[in-house]
Amino acid sequence: KPCPLCDEAKEVLEPYKKRFILQEVDITLPENSAWYDKYKYDIPVFHLNGKFLMKHQVDIQKFEDQLMKLELQND
């Protein structure tokens, strides 16, 4: 379904798209009911490398810090 908050978040993350893989999850699909139960009032939600990072909107400083830490660990 249309999600203006998700669209806004994707715009903010656009400059970083070469540094990570964005995987979108539609929590309204039956197979994602666990995510729906957990996050139905908190979209969008962001996980980085399988760990919860933030919700509602992109905290760009937090995102940059965590992405850089992850990149340094993988070098």
mmCIF file of N, CA, C and O in Angstrom:
data_model
loop_
_atom_site.group_PDB
_atom_site.id
_atom_site.type_symbol
_atom_site.label_atom_id
_atom_site.label_comp_id
_atom_site.label_asym_id
_atom_site.label_seq_id
_atom_site.Cartn_x
_atom_site.Cartn_y
_atom_site.Cartn_z
ATOM 1 N N LYS A 1 0.845 -1.181 0.000
ATOM 2 C CA LYS A 1 0.000 0.000 0.000
ATOM 3 C C LYS A 1 0.884 1.236 0.000
ATOM 4 O O LYS A 1 2.035 1.176 0.429
ATOM 5 N N PRO A 2 0.367 2.342 -0.415
ATOM 6 C CA PRO A 2 1.187 3.555 -0.367
ATOM 7 C C PRO A 2 1.650 3.839 1.070
ATOM 8 O O PRO A 2 0.892 3.687 2.019
ATOM 9 N N CYS A 3 2.898 4.227 1.166
ATOM 10 C CA CYS A 3 3.465 4.540 2.473
ATOM 11 C C CYS A 3 4.356 5.769 2.327
ATOM 12 O O CYS A 3 5.549 5.636 2.030
ATOM 13 N N PRO A 4 3.811 6.956 2.508
ATOM 14 C CA PRO A 4 4.610 8.175 2.375
ATOM 15 C C PRO A 4 5.805 8.213 3.321
ATOM 16 O O PRO A 4 6.864 8.721 2.961
ATOM 17 N N LEU A 5 5.653 7.680 4.529
ATOM 18 C CA LEU A 5 6.775 7.663 5.473
ATOM 19 C C LEU A 5 7.907 6.778 4.954
ATOM 20 O O LEU A 5 9.088 7.119 5.084
ATOM 21 N N CYS A 6 7.548 5.653 4.360
ATOM 22 C CA CYS A 6 8.555 4.752 3.788
ATOM 23 C C CYS A 6 9.235 5.406 2.585
ATOM 24 O O CYS A 6 10.450 5.314 2.424
ATOM 25 N N ASP A 7 8.438 6.060 1.753
ATOM 26 C CA ASP A 7 8.995 6.741 0.578
ATOM 27 C C ASP A 7 9.978 7.826 1.001
ATOM 28 O O ASP A 7 11.050 7.968 0.395
ATOM 29 N N GLU A 8 9.630 8.572 2.024
ATOM 30 C CA GLU A 8 10.521 9.624 2.525
ATOM 31 C C GLU A 8 11.830 9.026 3.047
ATOM 32 O O GLU A 8 12.917 9.534 2.767
ATOM 33 N N ALA A 9 11.724 7.930 3.782
ATOM 34 C CA ALA A 9 12.918 7.270 4.320
ATOM 35 C C ALA A 9 13.811 6.771 3.194
ATOM 36 O O ALA A 9 15.038 6.916 3.251
ATOM 37 N N LYS A 10 13.215 6.205 2.157
ATOM 38 C CA LYS A 10 14.012 5.710 1.026
ATOM 39 C C LYS A 10 14.739 6.848 0.327
ATOM 40 O O LYS A 10 15.876 6.688 -0.113
ATOM 41 N N GLU A 11 14.101 8.009 0.242
ATOM 42 C CA GLU A 11 14.755 9.183 -0.351
ATOM 43 C C GLU A 11 15.972 9.596 0.462
ATOM 44 O O GLU A 11 17.027 9.905 -0.094
ATOM 45 N N VAL A 12 15.833 9.616 1.771
ATOM 46 C CA VAL A 12 16.931 10.008 2.657
ATOM 47 C C VAL A 12 18.100 9.018 2.530
ATOM 48 O O VAL A 12 19.265 9.411 2.567
ATOM 49 N N LEU A 13 17.778 7.740 2.348
ATOM 50 C CA LEU A 13 18.820 6.710 2.264
ATOM 51 C C LEU A 13 19.418 6.558 0.863
ATOM 52 O O LEU A 13 20.431 5.885 0.696
ATOM 53 N N GLU A 14 18.816 7.169 -0.113
ATOM 54 C CA GLU A 14 19.253 7.046 -1.514
ATOM 55 C C GLU A 14 20.759 7.268 -1.705
ATOM 56 O O GLU A 14 21.411 6.485 -2.394
ATOM 57 N N PRO A 15 21.369 8.307 -1.119
ATOM 58 C CA PRO A 15 22.809 8.528 -1.339
ATOM 59 C C PRO A 15 23.700 7.384 -0.816
ATOM 60 O O PRO A 15 24.856 7.285 -1.193
ATOM 61 N N TYR A 16 23.149 6.519 0.020
ATOM 62 C CA TYR A 16 23.932 5.439 0.626
ATOM 63 C C TYR A 16 23.706 4.091 -0.038
ATOM 64 O O TYR A 16 24.285 3.096 0.372
ATOM 65 N N LYS A 17 22.897 4.056 -1.095
ATOM 66 C CA LYS A 17 22.450 2.775 -1.649
ATOM 67 C C LYS A 17 23.576 1.887 -2.186
ATOM 68 O O LYS A 17 23.381 0.686 -2.300
ATOM 69 N N LYS A 18 24.725 2.451 -2.464
ATOM 70 C CA LYS A 18 25.854 1.630 -2.927
ATOM 71 C C LYS A 18 26.603 0.989 -1.763
ATOM 72 O O LYS A 18 27.453 0.141 -1.970
ATOM 73 N N ARG A 19 26.263 1.383 -0.545
ATOM 74 C CA ARG A 19 26.979 0.888 0.633
ATOM 75 C C ARG A 19 26.209 -0.170 1.412
ATOM 76 O O ARG A 19 26.739 -0.767 2.338
ATOM 77 N N PHE A 20 24.948 -0.388 1.044
ATOM 78 C CA PHE A 20 24.158 -1.409 1.737
ATOM 79 C C PHE A 20 23.040 -1.880 0.809
ATOM 80 O O PHE A 20 22.748 -1.250 -0.196
ATOM 81 N N ILE A 21 22.443 -2.994 1.150
ATOM 82 C CA ILE A 21 21.330 -3.534 0.379
ATOM 83 C C ILE A 21 20.046 -3.255 1.153
ATOM 84 O O ILE A 21 19.906 -3.673 2.300
ATOM 85 N N LEU A 22 19.138 -2.539 0.516
ATOM 86 C CA LEU A 22 17.863 -2.227 1.143
ATOM 87 C C LEU A 22 16.888 -3.358 0.842
ATOM 88 O O LEU A 22 16.622 -3.662 -0.315
ATOM 89 N N GLN A 23 16.401 -3.979 1.879
ATOM 90 C CA GLN A 23 15.399 -5.024 1.730
ATOM 91 C C GLN A 23 14.109 -4.514 2.357
ATOM 92 O O GLN A 23 14.051 -4.252 3.556
ATOM 93 N N GLU A 24 13.093 -4.370 1.541
ATOM 94 C CA GLU A 24 11.808 -3.896 2.034
ATOM 95 C C GLU A 24 10.941 -5.091 2.415
ATOM 96 O O GLU A 24 10.930 -6.107 1.726
ATOM 97 N N VAL A 25 10.222 -4.948 3.505
ATOM 98 C CA VAL A 25 9.323 -5.998 3.972
ATOM 99 C C VAL A 25 7.929 -5.398 4.101
ATOM 100 O O VAL A 25 7.731 -4.431 4.839
ATOM 101 N N ASP A 26 6.980 -5.979 3.380
ATOM 102 C CA ASP A 26 5.587 -5.551 3.475
ATOM 103 C C ASP A 26 4.954 -6.293 4.646
ATOM 104 O O ASP A 26 4.668 -7.492 4.547
ATOM 105 N N ILE A 27 4.766 -5.583 5.746
ATOM 106 C CA ILE A 27 4.278 -6.253 6.949
ATOM 107 C C ILE A 27 2.799 -6.612 6.865
ATOM 108 O O ILE A 27 2.285 -7.295 7.746
ATOM 109 N N THR A 28 2.112 -6.176 5.818
ATOM 110 C CA THR A 28 0.698 -6.514 5.681
ATOM 111 C C THR A 28 0.486 -7.880 5.036
ATOM 112 O O THR A 28 -0.636 -8.378 5.024
ATOM 113 N N LEU A 29 1.541 -8.490 4.511
ATOM 114 C CA LEU A 29 1.408 -9.819 3.916
ATOM 115 C C LEU A 29 1.291 -10.867 5.009
ATOM 116 O O LEU A 29 1.941 -10.756 6.058
ATOM 117 N N PRO A 30 0.480 -11.901 4.778
ATOM 118 C CA PRO A 30 0.275 -12.930 5.803
ATOM 119 C C PRO A 30 1.573 -13.559 6.315
ATOM 120 O O PRO A 30 1.697 -13.826 7.514
ATOM 121 N N GLU A 31 2.529 -13.759 5.447
ATOM 122 C CA GLU A 31 3.782 -14.393 5.865
ATOM 123 C C GLU A 31 4.647 -13.494 6.760
ATOM 124 O O GLU A 31 5.625 -13.942 7.349
ATOM 125 N N ASN A 32 4.282 -12.224 6.859
ATOM 126 C CA ASN A 32 5.029 -11.282 7.698
ATOM 127 C C ASN A 32 4.228 -10.848 8.924
ATOM 128 O O ASN A 32 4.464 -9.777 9.489
ATOM 129 N N SER A 33 3.294 -11.683 9.355
ATOM 130 C CA SER A 33 2.409 -11.306 10.461
ATOM 131 C C SER A 33 3.164 -11.037 11.760
ATOM 132 O O SER A 33 2.749 -10.192 12.559
ATOM 133 N N ALA A 34 4.280 -11.706 11.982
ATOM 134 C CA ALA A 34 5.067 -11.448 13.197
ATOM 135 C C ALA A 34 5.601 -10.019 13.190
ATOM 136 O O ALA A 34 5.597 -9.340 14.226
ATOM 137 N N TRP A 35 6.060 -9.563 12.024
ATOM 138 C CA TRP A 35 6.531 -8.178 11.907
ATOM 139 C C TRP A 35 5.367 -7.209 12.080
ATOM 140 O O TRP A 35 5.510 -6.164 12.711
ATOM 141 N N TYR A 36 4.217 -7.554 11.527
ATOM 142 C CA TYR A 36 3.041 -6.701 11.669
ATOM 143 C C TYR A 36 2.669 -6.550 13.143
ATOM 144 O O TYR A 36 2.438 -5.437 13.621
ATOM 145 N N ASP A 37 2.612 -7.659 13.846
ATOM 146 C CA ASP A 37 2.258 -7.616 15.268
ATOM 147 C C ASP A 37 3.235 -6.753 16.066
ATOM 148 O O ASP A 37 2.846 -6.040 16.980
ATOM 149 N N LYS A 38 4.491 -6.813 15.692
ATOM 150 C CA LYS A 38 5.526 -6.088 16.429
ATOM 151 C C LYS A 38 5.585 -4.594 16.064
ATOM 152 O O LYS A 38 5.827 -3.748 16.924
ATOM 153 N N TYR A 39 5.391 -4.281 14.778
ATOM 154 C CA TYR A 39 5.674 -2.923 14.305
ATOM 155 C C TYR A 39 4.502 -2.187 13.660
ATOM 156 O O TYR A 39 4.709 -1.127 13.065
ATOM 157 N N LYS A 40 3.282 -2.658 13.779
ATOM 158 C CA LYS A 40 2.167 -2.055 13.048
ATOM 159 C C LYS A 40 1.969 -0.564 13.329
ATOM 160 O O LYS A 40 1.455 0.159 12.490
ATOM 161 N N TYR A 41 2.410 -0.091 14.485
ATOM 162 C CA TYR A 41 2.257 1.332 14.806
ATOM 163 C C TYR A 41 3.572 2.111 14.699
ATOM 164 O O TYR A 41 3.614 3.273 15.113
ATOM 165 N N ASP A 42 4.594 1.498 14.178
ATOM 166 C CA ASP A 42 5.922 2.113 14.205
ATOM 167 C C ASP A 42 6.611 2.215 12.855
ATOM 168 O O ASP A 42 7.824 2.363 12.802
ATOM 169 N N ILE A 43 5.894 2.147 11.754
ATOM 170 C CA ILE A 43 6.556 2.159 10.459
ATOM 171 C C ILE A 43 7.051 3.559 10.110
ATOM 172 O O ILE A 43 6.464 4.536 10.567
ATOM 173 N N PRO A 44 8.115 3.653 9.332
ATOM 174 C CA PRO A 44 8.986 2.548 8.944
ATOM 175 C C PRO A 44 9.929 2.168 10.091
ATOM 176 O O PRO A 44 10.203 2.955 10.980
ATOM 177 N N VAL A 45 10.397 0.946 10.011
ATOM 178 C CA VAL A 45 11.345 0.403 10.982
ATOM 179 C C VAL A 45 12.588 -0.012 10.213
ATOM 180 O O VAL A 45 12.491 -0.536 9.109
ATOM 181 N N PHE A 46 13.733 0.208 10.813
ATOM 182 C CA PHE A 46 14.997 -0.095 10.141
ATOM 183 C C PHE A 46 15.828 -1.058 10.973
ATOM 184 O O PHE A 46 16.007 -0.855 12.171
ATOM 185 N N HIS A 47 16.311 -2.083 10.307
ATOM 186 C CA HIS A 47 17.268 -3.011 10.893
ATOM 187 C C HIS A 47 18.529 -2.909 10.044
ATOM 188 O O HIS A 47 18.440 -2.720 8.834
ATOM 189 N N LEU A 48 19.657 -3.024 10.665
ATOM 190 C CA LEU A 48 20.920 -3.024 9.937
ATOM 191 C C LEU A 48 21.674 -4.271 10.348
ATOM 192 O O LEU A 48 21.925 -4.491 11.544
ATOM 193 N N ASN A 49 21.973 -5.092 9.370
ATOM 194 C CA ASN A 49 22.674 -6.354 9.609
ATOM 195 C C ASN A 49 21.911 -7.231 10.612
ATOM 196 O O ASN A 49 22.500 -7.850 11.488
ATOM 197 N N GLY A 50 20.579 -7.224 10.487
ATOM 198 C CA GLY A 50 19.742 -8.078 11.321
ATOM 199 C C GLY A 50 19.408 -7.534 12.696
ATOM 200 O O GLY A 50 18.700 -8.174 13.460
ATOM 201 N N LYS A 51 19.895 -6.347 13.028
ATOM 202 C CA LYS A 51 19.647 -5.767 14.351
ATOM 203 C C LYS A 51 18.816 -4.490 14.219
ATOM 204 O O LYS A 51 19.061 -3.676 13.329
ATOM 205 N N PHE A 52 17.865 -4.331 15.139
ATOM 206 C CA PHE A 52 17.053 -3.118 15.139
ATOM 207 C C PHE A 52 17.953 -1.888 15.214
ATOM 208 O O PHE A 52 18.887 -1.834 16.012
ATOM 209 N N LEU A 53 17.645 -0.892 14.383
ATOM 210 C CA LEU A 53 18.432 0.336 14.367
ATOM 211 C C LEU A 53 17.591 1.552 14.772
ATOM 212 O O LEU A 53 17.983 2.325 15.634
ATOM 213 N N MET A 54 16.415 1.731 14.144
ATOM 214 C CA MET A 54 15.602 2.913 14.419
ATOM 215 C C MET A 54 14.209 2.713 13.848
ATOM 216 O O MET A 54 13.973 1.786 13.083
ATOM 217 N N LYS A 55 13.300 3.620 14.215
ATOM 218 C CA LYS A 55 11.946 3.553 13.681
ATOM 219 C C LYS A 55 11.391 4.963 13.502
ATOM 220 O O LYS A 55 11.939 5.927 14.020
ATOM 221 N N HIS A 56 10.325 5.043 12.740
ATOM 222 C CA HIS A 56 9.559 6.254 12.436
ATOM 223 C C HIS A 56 10.212 7.140 11.378
ATOM 224 O O HIS A 56 9.560 7.505 10.419
ATOM 225 N N GLN A 57 11.457 7.496 11.558
ATOM 226 C CA GLN A 57 12.163 8.272 10.536
ATOM 227 C C GLN A 57 13.647 7.976 10.636
ATOM 228 O O GLN A 57 14.122 7.454 11.640
ATOM 229 N N VAL A 58 14.368 8.319 9.578
ATOM 230 C CA VAL A 58 15.797 8.052 9.545
ATOM 231 C C VAL A 58 16.531 9.054 10.422
ATOM 232 O O VAL A 58 16.389 10.266 10.249
ATOM 233 N N ASP A 59 17.293 8.533 11.362
ATOM 234 C CA ASP A 59 18.246 9.345 12.118
ATOM 235 C C ASP A 59 19.554 9.172 11.359
ATOM 236 O O ASP A 59 20.258 8.184 11.514
ATOM 237 N N ILE A 60 19.843 10.125 10.488
ATOM 238 C CA ILE A 60 20.946 9.960 9.541
ATOM 239 C C ILE A 60 22.289 9.818 10.244
ATOM 240 O O ILE A 60 23.146 9.057 9.799
ATOM 241 N N GLN A 61 22.491 10.514 11.358
ATOM 242 C CA GLN A 61 23.757 10.400 12.082
ATOM 243 C C GLN A 61 23.913 8.998 12.659
ATOM 244 O O GLN A 61 24.984 8.397 12.560
ATOM 245 N N LYS A 62 22.874 8.485 13.248
ATOM 246 C CA LYS A 62 22.906 7.132 13.795
ATOM 247 C C LYS A 62 23.147 6.114 12.679
ATOM 248 O O LYS A 62 23.949 5.191 12.828
ATOM 249 N N PHE A 63 22.458 6.299 11.565
ATOM 250 C CA PHE A 63 22.625 5.393 10.437
ATOM 251 C C PHE A 63 24.069 5.424 9.928
ATOM 252 O O PHE A 63 24.680 4.380 9.721
ATOM 253 N N GLU A 64 24.607 6.614 9.714
ATOM 254 C CA GLU A 64 25.987 6.743 9.225
ATOM 255 C C GLU A 64 26.981 6.107 10.193
ATOM 256 O O GLU A 64 27.898 5.398 9.772
ATOM 257 N N ASP A 65 26.805 6.361 11.490
ATOM 258 C CA ASP A 65 27.710 5.789 12.494
ATOM 259 C C ASP A 65 27.684 4.268 12.459
ATOM 260 O O ASP A 65 28.738 3.615 12.450
ATOM 261 N N GLN A 66 26.494 3.698 12.443
ATOM 262 C CA GLN A 66 26.379 2.235 12.473
ATOM 263 C C GLN A 66 26.851 1.605 11.156
ATOM 264 O O GLN A 66 27.468 0.543 11.162
ATOM 265 N N LEU A 67 26.569 2.252 10.047
ATOM 266 C CA LEU A 67 27.028 1.747 8.750
ATOM 267 C C LEU A 67 28.552 1.764 8.688
ATOM 268 O O LEU A 67 29.174 0.807 8.237
ATOM 269 N N MET A 68 29.159 2.840 9.175
ATOM 270 C CA MET A 68 30.614 2.930 9.166
ATOM 271 C C MET A 68 31.233 1.852 10.061
ATOM 272 O O MET A 68 32.220 1.215 9.690
ATOM 273 N N LYS A 69 30.659 1.623 11.248
ATOM 274 C CA LYS A 69 31.165 0.570 12.137
ATOM 275 C C LYS A 69 31.104 -0.781 11.453
ATOM 276 O O LYS A 69 32.050 -1.576 11.528
ATOM 277 N N LEU A 70 30.012 -1.039 10.780
ATOM 278 C CA LEU A 70 29.837 -2.305 10.071
ATOM 279 C C LEU A 70 30.864 -2.442 8.945
ATOM 280 O O LEU A 70 31.471 -3.509 8.772
ATOM 281 N N GLU A 71 31.071 -1.376 8.216
ATOM 282 C CA GLU A 71 32.055 -1.405 7.122
ATOM 283 C C GLU A 71 33.466 -1.640 7.660
ATOM 284 O O GLU A 71 34.250 -2.384 7.060
ATOM 285 N N LEU A 72 33.803 -1.013 8.774
ATOM 286 C CA LEU A 72 35.138 -1.197 9.365
ATOM 287 C C LEU A 72 35.344 -2.636 9.861
ATOM 288 O O LEU A 72 36.432 -3.190 9.745
ATOM 289 N N GLN A 73 34.283 -3.234 10.388
ATOM 290 C CA GLN A 73 34.370 -4.636 10.841
ATOM 291 C C GLN A 73 34.584 -5.582 9.670
ATOM 292 O O GLN A 73 35.246 -6.607 9.820
ATOM 293 N N ASN A 74 34.053 -5.229 8.521
ATOM 294 C CA ASN A 74 34.129 -6.125 7.365
ATOM 295 C C ASN A 74 35.385 -5.912 6.520
ATOM 296 O O ASN A 74 35.590 -6.630 5.561
ATOM 297 N N ASP A 75 36.188 -4.935 6.865
ATOM 298 C CA ASP A 75 37.440 -4.687 6.094
ATOM 299 C C ASP A 75 38.548 -5.615 6.509
ATOM 300 O O ASP A 75 38.603 -6.257 7.461
#
